[in-house]
Coordinates of C-alpha atoms in Angstrom, one line a residue:
Chain A
M1 CA 0.0 0.0 0.0
A2 CA 2.7 2.4 1.1
L3 CA 4.8 1.5 -1.9
R4 CA 2.0 2.2 -4.3
R5 CA 1.4 5.6 -2.7
Q6 CA 5.0 6.4 -2.9
S7 CA 5.1 5.6 -6.6
V8 CA 2.1 7.8 -7.2
V9 CA 3.7 10.7 -5.4
L10 CA 6.9 10.0 -7.4
G11 CA 5.0 10.0 -10.6
V12 CA 3.3 13.3 -9.8
L13 CA 6.6 14.9 -8.9
L14 CA 8.3 13.6 -12.0
A15 CA 5.5 14.4 -14.5
P16 CA 6.4 18.1 -15.2
V17 CA 10.0 17.4 -16.0
T18 CA 9.1 14.4 -18.1
L19 CA 6.5 16.3 -20.0
F20 CA 8.9 19.2 -20.5
L21 CA 11.8 17.1 -21.7
G22 CA 9.5 15.0 -23.9
I23 CA 7.9 17.9 -25.7
F24 CA 10.9 20.3 -26.0
F25 CA 13.8 17.9 -26.2
L26 CA 12.8 14.4 -27.3
L27 CA 10.2 15.4 -29.9
P28 CA 12.5 17.9 -31.7
L29 CA 15.2 15.3 -31.6
C30 CA 13.0 12.7 -33.3
I31 CA 12.0 15.3 -35.9
I32 CA 15.7 16.0 -36.6
A33 CA 16.3 12.2 -36.9
V34 CA 13.4 11.8 -39.3
F35 CA 14.3 14.9 -41.4
S36 CA 17.8 13.7 -41.9
F37 CA 16.3 10.9 -44.1
L38 CA 14.0 13.1 -46.1
T39 CA 14.3 15.0 -49.4
P40 CA 15.2 18.7 -49.2
G41 CA 12.4 20.9 -50.4
L42 CA 13.2 23.3 -53.2
Y43 CA 12.7 26.4 -51.1
G44 CA 13.5 25.0 -47.7
G45 CA 11.4 22.6 -45.7
V46 CA 11.2 18.9 -46.6
E47 CA 9.5 16.6 -49.0
W48 CA 8.2 13.5 -47.4
T49 CA 10.1 10.9 -49.5
F50 CA 13.0 8.8 -48.3
Y51 CA 16.4 10.2 -49.2
H52 CA 19.8 8.8 -48.1
W53 CA 22.0 11.2 -50.0
N54 CA 22.2 13.5 -47.0
Y55 CA 24.5 11.0 -45.4
G56 CA 25.9 10.0 -48.7
R57 CA 27.2 13.6 -49.3
I58 CA 29.1 13.4 -46.1
F59 CA 30.4 9.8 -46.1
G60 CA 31.0 9.3 -49.8
W61 CA 28.2 7.4 -51.5
A62 CA 26.7 10.3 -53.3
D63 CA 25.7 9.7 -56.9
G64 CA 27.8 12.6 -58.2
F65 CA 24.8 13.9 -60.1
I66 CA 22.1 15.2 -57.7
E67 CA 24.3 15.2 -54.7
I68 CA 28.1 15.4 -54.8
F69 CA 30.4 13.8 -52.2
E70 CA 32.7 16.4 -50.8
P71 CA 35.4 15.4 -48.3
V72 CA 35.2 18.9 -46.9
Y73 CA 32.4 17.9 -44.5
L74 CA 34.4 15.1 -43.0
Q75 CA 37.4 17.5 -42.8
I76 CA 35.3 20.0 -41.0
L77 CA 34.0 17.3 -38.6
W78 CA 37.6 16.2 -38.0
R79 CA 38.6 19.8 -37.4
S80 CA 35.8 20.3 -34.9
L81 CA 36.8 17.2 -33.0
S82 CA 40.5 18.2 -32.9
F83 CA 39.6 21.8 -31.9
A84 CA 37.4 20.4 -29.1
A85 CA 40.1 17.9 -28.0
L86 CA 42.7 20.7 -28.1
T87 CA 40.4 22.9 -26.0
V88 CA 40.0 20.0 -23.5
I89 CA 43.8 19.6 -23.2
L90 CA 44.6 23.3 -22.9
T91 CA 41.9 24.0 -20.3
L92 CA 43.0 21.0 -18.3
I93 CA 46.7 22.2 -18.4
L94 CA 45.5 25.6 -17.3
C95 CA 43.1 24.5 -14.6
Y96 CA 44.7 21.5 -12.9
P97 CA 47.6 23.3 -11.1
V98 CA 45.3 26.2 -10.3
A99 CA 42.8 23.9 -8.7
F100 CA 45.5 22.7 -6.3
W101 CA 46.5 26.3 -5.6
V102 CA 43.0 27.4 -4.9
S103 CA 42.2 24.4 -2.6
R104 CA 45.1 25.5 -0.4
L105 CA 43.9 29.1 0.0
S106 CA 42.3 30.3 3.1
D107 CA 38.5 30.0 3.2
R108 CA 38.0 33.7 2.4
W109 CA 40.3 33.9 -0.6
R110 CA 38.9 30.6 -1.9
L111 CA 35.5 32.1 -2.0
V112 CA 36.8 35.2 -3.8
F113 CA 38.5 33.0 -6.4
L114 CA 35.5 30.8 -7.0
F115 CA 33.4 33.9 -7.4
L116 CA 35.9 35.3 -10.0
I117 CA 35.8 32.0 -11.9
T118 CA 32.0 32.3 -12.3
L119 CA 32.1 36.0 -13.0
P120 CA 32.1 35.6 -16.9
F121 CA 28.7 34.0 -16.7
F122 CA 27.3 37.3 -15.6
S123 CA 27.8 38.9 -19.0
S124 CA 26.9 37.9 -22.5
L125 CA 29.0 35.4 -24.4
I126 CA 28.8 37.5 -27.6
V127 CA 30.0 40.6 -25.9
R128 CA 32.9 38.8 -24.3
L129 CA 33.9 37.3 -27.7
Y130 CA 33.8 40.7 -29.3
A131 CA 36.1 41.9 -26.7
W132 CA 38.5 39.2 -27.8
L133 CA 38.0 40.4 -31.4
L134 CA 39.1 43.8 -30.4
I135 CA 42.1 42.4 -28.6
L136 CA 43.2 40.1 -31.5
K137 CA 42.6 42.2 -34.6
P138 CA 45.6 43.6 -36.5
T139 CA 45.2 47.1 -34.9
G140 CA 44.0 45.6 -31.6
L141 CA 45.3 45.8 -28.1
L142 CA 47.7 42.8 -28.4
N143 CA 49.4 43.8 -31.6
T144 CA 49.6 47.5 -30.5
V145 CA 51.4 46.5 -27.3
L146 CA 53.7 44.0 -29.0
L147 CA 54.6 46.5 -31.7
N148 CA 55.2 49.3 -29.3
I149 CA 57.6 47.2 -27.1
G150 CA 59.3 46.1 -30.3
L151 CA 58.7 42.4 -29.9
I152 CA 57.3 42.2 -33.5
S153 CA 57.8 44.4 -36.5
E154 CA 54.4 43.8 -38.2
P155 CA 51.0 42.9 -36.7
L156 CA 50.4 39.2 -36.0
E157 CA 47.6 37.6 -38.0
I158 CA 45.8 35.8 -35.2
L159 CA 42.2 36.8 -35.8
Y160 CA 40.2 34.5 -38.2
T161 CA 42.7 31.7 -37.8
P162 CA 42.2 28.3 -36.1
A163 CA 44.4 29.6 -33.2
A164 CA 41.9 32.4 -32.5
V165 CA 39.0 29.8 -32.4
V166 CA 40.8 27.5 -30.0
L167 CA 41.9 30.5 -27.9
G168 CA 38.3 31.7 -27.8
M169 CA 37.0 28.2 -26.9
V170 CA 39.6 27.8 -24.1
Y171 CA 38.5 31.2 -22.8
V172 CA 34.8 30.2 -22.8
M173 CA 35.4 26.7 -21.4
V174 CA 37.8 27.4 -18.5
P175 CA 35.1 27.6 -15.8
F176 CA 33.5 24.4 -17.0
M177 CA 36.8 22.6 -16.7
F178 CA 37.8 24.3 -13.4
L179 CA 34.8 23.6 -11.3
P180 CA 34.7 19.7 -11.6
L181 CA 38.5 19.6 -11.3
Y182 CA 38.4 21.8 -8.2
A183 CA 35.7 19.6 -6.6
S184 CA 37.9 16.5 -7.0
V185 CA 41.1 18.2 -5.9
D186 CA 39.5 19.8 -2.9
T187 CA 38.3 16.4 -1.6
L188 CA 41.7 14.8 -2.1
D189 CA 42.9 13.2 1.1
R190 CA 46.2 14.9 2.0
A191 CA 47.0 12.1 4.4
Q192 CA 47.1 9.7 1.4
I193 CA 49.8 11.8 -0.3
E194 CA 51.8 11.7 2.9
A195 CA 51.3 8.0 3.2
S196 CA 52.6 7.6 -0.3
L197 CA 55.7 9.6 0.4
D198 CA 56.2 7.8 3.7
L199 CA 56.1 4.5 1.9
G200 CA 59.0 5.5 -0.3
A201 CA 57.3 6.9 -3.4
N202 CA 58.9 10.0 -4.7
R203 CA 56.9 13.0 -5.8
V204 CA 56.4 11.8 -9.4
Q205 CA 55.3 8.3 -8.3
T206 CA 53.0 9.8 -5.7
F207 CA 51.4 12.0 -8.4
L208 CA 51.0 9.2 -10.8
K209 CA 49.8 6.6 -8.4
V210 CA 47.8 8.5 -5.9
V211 CA 47.0 12.1 -6.9
L212 CA 46.1 11.4 -10.5
P213 CA 43.9 8.4 -10.0
Q214 CA 42.1 10.1 -7.1
T215 CA 41.4 13.2 -9.2
L216 CA 40.6 11.3 -12.4
P217 CA 36.8 11.5 -11.9
G218 CA 37.2 15.3 -11.9
I219 CA 39.4 15.3 -14.9
I220 CA 37.0 13.1 -16.9
G221 CA 34.0 15.1 -15.7
G222 CA 35.7 18.3 -16.8
A223 CA 36.8 16.9 -20.1
V224 CA 33.3 15.6 -21.0
I225 CA 31.7 18.9 -20.0
V226 CA 34.2 20.9 -22.1
F227 CA 34.3 18.5 -25.1
I228 CA 30.6 18.2 -25.8
P229 CA 29.7 21.8 -26.2
S230 CA 33.1 22.5 -27.9
V231 CA 32.4 20.0 -30.7
G232 CA 29.1 21.7 -31.7
N233 CA 30.2 25.2 -30.9
F234 CA 29.3 27.7 -33.6
V235 CA 29.4 31.1 -31.8
V236 CA 33.2 31.2 -31.2
P237 CA 34.2 30.3 -34.8
D238 CA 31.5 32.6 -36.0
V239 CA 33.0 35.6 -34.3
L240 CA 36.7 34.7 -34.3
G241 CA 37.0 32.0 -36.9
G242 CA 36.8 33.1 -40.5
A243 CA 36.9 30.5 -43.3
K244 CA 39.7 28.4 -41.9
G245 CA 38.2 28.2 -38.5
L246 CA 34.8 27.0 -39.7
M247 CA 33.4 24.2 -37.4
I248 CA 30.6 21.7 -37.9
G249 CA 28.3 23.8 -35.8
N250 CA 28.6 26.6 -38.3
L251 CA 27.9 24.2 -41.1
V252 CA 24.6 23.1 -39.4
E253 CA 23.7 26.7 -38.8
Q254 CA 24.3 27.5 -42.5
Q255 CA 22.2 24.6 -43.7
F256 CA 19.2 25.7 -41.6
L257 CA 19.5 29.5 -42.1
S258 CA 21.2 30.5 -45.3
S259 CA 21.3 27.3 -47.5
R260 CA 17.8 26.2 -46.4
N261 CA 18.7 22.5 -46.6
W262 CA 17.0 21.2 -43.5
P263 CA 17.6 17.5 -44.2
F264 CA 21.3 18.0 -44.7
G265 CA 21.6 20.1 -41.6
S266 CA 19.7 17.4 -39.7
A267 CA 22.1 14.7 -41.0
L268 CA 25.1 16.8 -39.8
S269 CA 23.4 17.3 -36.4
M270 CA 22.9 13.5 -36.1
I271 CA 26.6 13.0 -36.8
I272 CA 27.6 15.5 -34.1
M273 CA 25.3 13.8 -31.7
A274 CA 26.6 10.3 -32.5
V275 CA 30.2 11.4 -31.9
V276 CA 29.4 13.1 -28.7
L277 CA 27.4 10.2 -27.4
T278 CA 30.3 7.8 -28.2
V279 CA 32.7 10.0 -26.3
L280 CA 30.3 10.3 -23.3
M281 CA 29.8 6.5 -23.1
V282 CA 33.5 5.7 -23.4
S283 CA 34.4 8.2 -20.7
V284 CA 31.6 7.1 -18.3
R285 CA 32.7 3.5 -18.6
R286 CA 36.3 4.6 -18.0
A287 CA 35.3 6.7 -14.9
K288 CA 33.4 3.7 -13.5
K289 CA 36.4 1.5 -13.9
V290 CA 38.8 3.7 -11.9
G291 CA 36.3 5.4 -9.5
G292 CA 36.0 2.5 -7.0
H293 CA 36.3 4.9 -4.2
A294 CA 36.3 4.1 -0.5
Chain B
M1 CA 76.5 0.7 20.7
A2 CA 75.0 3.8 19.3
P3 CA 71.2 4.1 19.6
L4 CA 69.0 3.5 16.6
L5 CA 67.5 7.0 16.7
E6 CA 69.1 9.9 18.4
I7 CA 67.3 13.3 18.7
R8 CA 69.1 16.2 20.2
D9 CA 67.6 19.5 21.3
A10 CA 64.8 19.5 18.7
R11 CA 63.0 22.8 18.5
R12 CA 60.0 23.8 16.4
T13 CA 57.9 26.9 16.7
F14 CA 54.5 27.5 15.0
L15 CA 52.8 30.8 14.5
T16 CA 49.3 30.8 15.9
P17 CA 46.4 32.3 13.9
E18 CA 46.4 35.1 16.5
G19 CA 49.9 36.0 15.7
G20 CA 51.5 34.4 18.7
R21 CA 54.3 31.8 18.9
L22 CA 53.7 28.3 20.0
A23 CA 56.7 26.1 20.9
A24 CA 55.5 22.6 19.7
L25 CA 59.0 21.2 20.4
D26 CA 61.0 23.1 23.0
G27 CA 64.4 21.4 23.2
V28 CA 63.5 17.7 23.0
S29 CA 66.2 15.1 23.3
L30 CA 65.4 11.4 23.0
S31 CA 67.2 8.3 22.0
V32 CA 65.6 5.0 20.9
E33 CA 67.3 1.7 20.8
A34 CA 66.7 -1.0 18.2
N35 CA 63.7 -3.2 18.9
E36 CA 62.2 -1.0 21.6
F37 CA 58.6 0.0 22.0
V38 CA 58.6 3.7 23.0
T39 CA 55.4 5.6 23.6
L40 CA 55.1 9.4 23.4
L41 CA 52.4 10.3 25.9
G42 CA 50.8 13.6 26.6
P43 CA 47.7 15.7 26.3
S44 CA 46.8 17.1 22.9
G45 CA 49.0 19.9 21.8
C46 CA 52.0 18.7 23.8
G47 CA 54.1 18.3 20.7
K48 CA 54.1 14.5 20.4
T49 CA 52.6 14.4 16.9
T50 CA 55.0 17.2 15.8
L51 CA 57.9 15.1 17.0
L52 CA 56.6 12.1 15.1
R53 CA 56.1 14.1 12.0
A54 CA 59.6 15.5 12.3
I55 CA 60.9 12.0 12.4
S56 CA 58.9 10.9 9.4
G57 CA 59.9 14.1 7.6
F58 CA 56.6 15.9 7.2
E59 CA 57.7 18.6 9.6
A60 CA 61.0 20.4 9.6
L61 CA 62.8 21.3 12.8
D62 CA 63.9 24.9 13.4
S63 CA 67.0 23.5 15.1
G64 CA 68.3 20.3 16.6
T65 CA 69.6 17.1 15.0
M66 CA 68.1 13.7 14.2
V67 CA 70.3 10.8 13.5
L68 CA 68.9 7.4 12.5
D69 CA 71.3 4.5 12.3
G70 CA 74.2 6.9 12.0
A71 CA 72.7 8.9 9.1
D72 CA 71.5 12.5 9.5
L73 CA 67.8 12.5 8.9
S74 CA 67.2 16.2 8.5
A75 CA 68.5 16.4 4.9
L76 CA 66.4 13.5 3.7
P77 CA 62.9 14.0 2.2
P78 CA 60.2 11.7 3.7
F79 CA 60.4 9.1 0.9
R80 CA 64.1 8.5 1.5
R81 CA 63.8 7.9 5.3
P82 CA 63.9 4.2 6.4
V83 CA 60.9 5.0 8.5
N84 CA 57.3 4.1 7.9
T85 CA 54.1 5.5 9.6
V86 CA 50.7 4.2 10.6
F87 CA 48.5 7.2 10.2
Q88 CA 45.8 8.1 12.6
S89 CA 43.2 8.2 9.8
Y90 CA 44.9 5.1 8.2
A91 CA 45.2 7.0 4.9
L92 CA 44.6 3.9 2.9
F93 CA 44.5 4.4 -0.9
G94 CA 40.8 4.1 -1.7
H95 CA 41.3 3.4 -5.4
M96 CA 43.5 0.4 -4.8
T97 CA 42.8 -3.1 -3.5
V98 CA 44.0 -4.1 -0.1
A99 CA 46.8 -6.2 -1.7
R100 CA 48.0 -3.2 -3.7
N101 CA 47.8 -0.9 -0.7
V102 CA 49.9 -3.4 1.3
G103 CA 52.4 -3.9 -1.5
Y104 CA 52.7 -0.2 -2.3
A105 CA 56.1 0.3 -0.7
L106 CA 57.5 -2.6 -2.7
E107 CA 55.7 -1.4 -5.9
V108 CA 57.4 2.0 -5.8
A109 CA 60.7 0.4 -4.9
G110 CA 60.5 -1.6 -8.1
V111 CA 60.1 -5.1 -6.6
A112 CA 58.9 -7.6 -9.2
K113 CA 55.2 -8.4 -9.1
S114 CA 55.5 -12.1 -8.4
Q115 CA 57.8 -11.4 -5.4
R116 CA 55.5 -8.7 -4.2
E117 CA 52.6 -11.0 -4.2
V118 CA 54.4 -13.5 -2.0
Q119 CA 55.4 -10.9 0.5
V120 CA 51.9 -9.3 0.6
A121 CA 50.3 -12.6 1.3
E122 CA 52.9 -13.2 4.1
V123 CA 52.2 -9.8 5.8
L124 CA 48.5 -10.1 5.4
E125 CA 48.7 -13.4 7.1
K126 CA 50.8 -11.9 9.9
V127 CA 48.1 -9.2 10.7
G128 CA 45.3 -11.7 10.4
L129 CA 43.8 -10.6 7.1
A130 CA 44.7 -13.6 4.9
G131 CA 42.4 -13.8 1.9
L132 CA 41.1 -10.3 2.0
G133 CA 43.7 -8.9 -0.5
A134 CA 41.2 -8.5 -3.4
R135 CA 38.9 -6.2 -1.4
R136 CA 38.8 -2.4 -1.5
P137 CA 39.5 -0.5 1.8
G138 CA 35.9 0.8 1.7
Q139 CA 34.6 -2.8 2.1
L140 CA 36.5 -3.4 5.3
S141 CA 35.6 -2.7 9.0
G142 CA 37.5 -0.2 11.0
G143 CA 39.6 -2.8 12.7
Q144 CA 40.4 -4.4 9.4
R145 CA 41.5 -1.1 7.9
Q146 CA 43.7 -0.6 10.9
R147 CA 45.4 -3.9 10.1
V148 CA 45.8 -3.0 6.5
A149 CA 47.5 0.2 7.5
L150 CA 49.8 -1.7 9.8
A151 CA 50.6 -4.4 7.1
R152 CA 51.3 -1.6 4.6
S153 CA 53.8 0.1 6.9
I154 CA 55.8 -3.0 7.9
I155 CA 56.1 -4.7 4.6
A156 CA 59.3 -2.8 3.6
K157 CA 60.8 -3.7 7.0
P158 CA 61.6 -0.2 8.2
R159 CA 64.2 0.3 11.0
L160 CA 61.6 2.3 12.8
L161 CA 57.8 2.3 12.7
L162 CA 55.9 5.4 13.8
L163 CA 52.3 5.0 15.0
D164 CA 50.2 8.1 15.3
E165 CA 47.3 7.3 17.7
P166 CA 46.4 4.3 15.5
L167 CA 43.9 2.8 17.9
S168 CA 41.9 5.9 18.7
A169 CA 39.1 5.2 16.2
L170 CA 38.5 1.6 17.5
D171 CA 36.1 0.6 20.2
R172 CA 37.3 -0.4 23.6
N173 CA 37.4 -4.2 23.2
L174 CA 39.1 -4.1 19.8
R175 CA 41.5 -1.5 21.1
Q176 CA 42.6 -3.7 24.0
Q177 CA 43.0 -6.7 21.7
M178 CA 45.0 -4.6 19.2
Q179 CA 47.3 -3.3 22.0
L180 CA 48.4 -6.8 22.9
E181 CA 48.7 -7.8 19.2
L182 CA 50.8 -4.7 18.4
K183 CA 53.2 -5.5 21.3
S184 CA 53.7 -9.1 20.2
L185 CA 54.0 -8.0 16.6
Q186 CA 56.7 -5.5 17.5
H187 CA 58.5 -8.2 19.4
A188 CA 58.2 -10.7 16.5
L189 CA 59.3 -8.2 13.8
G190 CA 62.2 -6.7 15.8
I191 CA 61.3 -3.2 14.5
A192 CA 61.5 -0.3 17.0
F193 CA 58.1 1.3 17.4
I194 CA 57.4 4.9 18.4
F195 CA 53.8 5.1 19.4
V196 CA 51.9 8.3 20.0
T197 CA 48.9 8.4 22.3
H198 CA 47.1 10.5 24.8
D199 CA 45.7 7.3 26.4
Q200 CA 47.8 6.5 29.5
E201 CA 46.3 3.0 29.8
E202 CA 47.5 2.2 26.3
A203 CA 50.9 3.6 27.1
L204 CA 51.3 1.5 30.3
T205 CA 50.1 -1.7 28.5
M206 CA 52.5 -1.7 25.6
S207 CA 55.6 0.3 26.1
D208 CA 59.1 -0.5 27.1
W209 CA 59.6 3.2 27.6
I210 CA 57.2 6.0 28.1
V211 CA 58.1 9.5 27.2
V212 CA 55.7 11.9 29.0
M213 CA 55.4 15.2 27.2
R214 CA 53.9 18.6 28.0
A215 CA 54.0 21.9 26.1
G216 CA 56.8 20.8 23.8
K217 CA 59.0 19.5 26.6
I218 CA 59.7 16.0 27.9
E219 CA 58.6 15.8 31.5
Q220 CA 59.8 12.3 32.2
I221 CA 61.2 9.2 30.4
G222 CA 60.9 5.9 32.2
T223 CA 59.5 2.4 32.2
P224 CA 55.8 2.1 32.7
R225 CA 56.4 1.1 36.3
E226 CA 58.7 4.0 36.9
I227 CA 56.3 6.5 35.4
Y228 CA 53.4 5.1 37.4
R229 CA 55.2 4.5 40.8
Q230 CA 57.8 7.3 40.7
P231 CA 56.5 10.2 38.8
K232 CA 58.9 13.1 38.7
N233 CA 56.4 15.8 39.2
R234 CA 52.8 16.6 39.8
F235 CA 51.9 16.7 36.1
V236 CA 53.2 13.2 35.4
A237 CA 51.6 11.9 38.6
E238 CA 48.2 13.3 37.7
F239 CA 48.4 12.5 34.0
I240 CA 49.1 8.8 34.5
G241 CA 46.3 7.0 36.3
E242 CA 44.3 8.0 39.3
T243 CA 46.3 9.7 42.0
N244 CA 45.9 11.1 45.5
L245 CA 48.3 14.1 46.0
F246 CA 48.9 15.2 49.6
P247 CA 50.9 18.4 50.2
V248 CA 52.3 17.6 53.6
T249 CA 54.7 18.9 56.2
V250 CA 57.0 16.3 57.8
D251 CA 56.2 16.3 61.5
R252 CA 58.8 14.0 63.0
V253 CA 60.9 11.0 62.1
E254 CA 59.8 8.1 64.3
G255 CA 61.3 4.6 64.1
G256 CA 61.1 3.3 60.5
D257 CA 58.7 6.0 59.3
A258 CA 58.4 9.7 58.9
L259 CA 55.2 11.1 60.1
A260 CA 53.7 13.9 58.0
R261 CA 50.5 15.8 58.1
T262 CA 48.4 17.9 55.6
A263 CA 47.3 21.4 56.4
D264 CA 43.9 19.9 57.3
G265 CA 45.5 17.4 59.7
V266 CA 45.3 14.2 57.7
E267 CA 48.2 12.0 58.9
L268 CA 50.4 10.0 56.6
R269 CA 53.5 7.9 57.1
L270 CA 56.3 8.3 54.6
P271 CA 59.5 6.3 53.9
V272 CA 62.0 7.7 56.3
L273 CA 64.9 7.9 53.8
G274 CA 66.1 11.5 53.5
R275 CA 63.2 13.0 55.4
K276 CA 63.8 15.8 57.9
A277 CA 61.3 17.3 60.3
G278 CA 59.7 20.5 59.2
E279 CA 60.2 20.1 55.4
Q280 CA 57.4 20.4 53.0
V281 CA 56.9 17.7 50.3
T282 CA 54.1 16.1 48.3
A283 CA 53.1 12.6 49.0
I284 CA 51.6 10.5 46.2
L285 CA 49.4 7.5 46.8
R286 CA 47.6 5.5 44.2
P287 CA 44.0 4.5 45.0
A288 CA 45.0 0.9 45.3
D289 CA 47.7 1.7 47.9
F290 CA 45.1 2.2 50.6
T291 CA 43.5 -0.6 52.5
L292 CA 40.4 -0.5 54.6
G293 CA 41.1 -1.6 58.2
P294 CA 40.6 -1.0 61.9
T295 CA 43.2 1.7 62.0
G296 CA 44.5 4.6 59.9
I297 CA 43.0 7.8 58.5
P298 CA 39.4 8.1 59.8
G299 CA 36.8 9.1 57.2
R300 CA 33.4 8.6 55.7
V301 CA 32.6 7.0 52.3
S302 CA 30.9 9.8 50.3
R303 CA 30.5 7.8 47.1
A304 CA 31.0 4.1 46.2
V305 CA 31.2 2.9 42.6
Y306 CA 30.9 -0.7 41.9
L307 CA 33.5 -1.9 39.3
G308 CA 33.0 -5.7 39.4
S309 CA 35.8 -7.2 41.3
D310 CA 36.7 -3.9 42.9
L311 CA 35.0 -1.1 44.7
Y312 CA 35.9 2.5 43.9
L313 CA 35.4 4.7 46.9
F314 CA 35.6 8.4 47.5
V315 CA 36.4 8.9 51.1
Q316 CA 36.0 12.2 52.9
P317 CA 38.7 12.4 55.7
Q318 CA 37.4 13.4 59.1
A319 CA 40.1 16.0 59.4
G320 CA 38.9 17.7 56.2
G321 CA 40.5 18.4 52.9
P322 CA 39.9 16.9 49.4
E323 CA 38.3 13.4 49.1
I324 CA 40.7 10.4 48.9
R325 CA 40.2 8.0 46.1
V326 CA 40.4 4.3 47.1
I327 CA 40.2 1.1 45.3
A328 CA 39.1 -1.7 47.6
R329 CA 38.2 -5.3 47.1
D330 CA 34.5 -5.8 46.6
N331 CA 34.2 -8.2 49.6
Q332 CA 34.8 -5.2 52.0
D333 CA 31.8 -3.9 53.7
A334 CA 31.9 -0.3 52.6
R335 CA 28.9 1.6 51.3
E336 CA 28.0 5.2 51.0
G337 CA 27.9 6.9 54.4
S338 CA 29.8 4.2 56.3
A339 CA 32.7 5.2 58.5
V340 CA 36.1 3.7 57.5
H341 CA 39.7 3.8 58.4
L342 CA 42.4 4.0 55.6
S343 CA 45.7 2.5 56.3
H344 CA 48.7 2.4 53.9
D345 CA 52.2 0.9 53.6
P346 CA 54.8 3.7 53.9
A347 CA 56.9 2.0 51.3
R348 CA 54.2 2.5 48.7
V349 CA 54.3 6.3 49.2
H350 CA 56.1 8.2 46.5
V351 CA 57.5 11.5 47.7
L352 CA 57.9 14.6 45.5
E353 CA 60.5 16.9 46.9
A354 CA 59.3 20.5 47.4
G355 CA 55.6 20.3 47.6

């Protein structure tokens, strides 16, 4: 009796979120999945006939007549993945030592620092990226300073290069990497580090055998949280990227807005999702394997 | 032969959050022989843990020397010292199995896996955990974790094992059992133990030598019996076990005894050796040193606590002054309110010069 009542209560409590996710997340997802197998309409929209060339265009079985296989799509996908991976690596390198430093601060300064880390969320992403545009452009802050102190003789071409895109993504993603890392570093048992040193492990051994495994859940968590939005990111390459910094997210955006090829855009979206899901599953499995915590 | 560990005039000062200075170690000198069980005993904040951490290398000394086996320790980082520690929190590696925890010292020293496994099984057997090697520390009870920590710290056969209040988290029965096991393990291994505790009973049970510390200084070093029977000062007397302290003035020397009396008029008989009439000293009597009898200090039982085989009595002397604590056999007819006489053997009285 009590059990049934509990499940009724649970059902009532879960209904709103289930309904919300069902209507605004699952349903659109299904629509995208279906669209990716439909014929593009002449002036946008779809025609309800089965069509597999959307994927063919990307993976290479296009007929070369109606749809042409172009390796550029796979190249852009590969570029997006490598940009995202690079972003993960760079944010990790930036945040890992800082997490240790912050966890050793006094309570007061730690709070100040954590507030500073979340400060960027208080202003618009677009505004912050335009600030980078102003810094990086040939007559911008960076070049002016470097020219004036004589470090360079002509302005660096950073803006609208892949470097600018990765820089922008690292900037945007730093808080997302830092917070999970900090959480795992902060709960690290200092006594275990001492135990390791006491048992004859030098600092490198202690890091590899105790510190790294214990903070790995935080590293994996941060990596996943940074990687997923990075792969599909289109705002950063849009503002800082130019042609060579184009990522798959921009491609999707173009298909839906300017090219009006909804099915092709849907197919690209499905591919992003497949990649992201694979990464997620592999890392969750990995985290489970190492995270046998006491 | 030179001692295994020789510490000379170790000093260490900490800054308190209020900006003051706290001398955690204030000129500590200590030597430990091979295969000895030495206990550092004292209230919290007396510097015993700081001393231990200085030996293991996690705390630097401001001044003083530490020599282990002829080698100066102060220049060595913790991982190069032939010393291992059992930590108070055990500090087991949660992401490793029990076997890998125990074999850690060998693993980092580069011992081959097959050889490691043999030694791990051997040590696990020794601490009574045979067959539990595949578990994670999180799946063990508190007592078992304690044993893993112990096994992990002895596998590399250190010259000296440091134990930082390792039994404090265990319940009373388990603690008493572990005390005996630790002592016999120490004997079997032939490793010198330095054991830190604030529990005087633990110290008395296990140690060859007890080092009583207070406020960064060593108050007394002695065998458990010496510490208990002949404390050097009031602090040691009161810290170790139940004590009756009597500030007395020696009245006269009469026959084999010296007669002395407290300000309230309670009369005690002290050993005559070295006593002079008129001098002021402190007489120390343990509760078990009194016997109830027909003669002696007259008093009234104000509280009686039943301890099983013994009775714990608080006796208010007729002459006045603080209550006297007495442990009597249960077969004695003493209950709250009854009038008793307390007699004692003068030879059992320990005298502190200058009351």
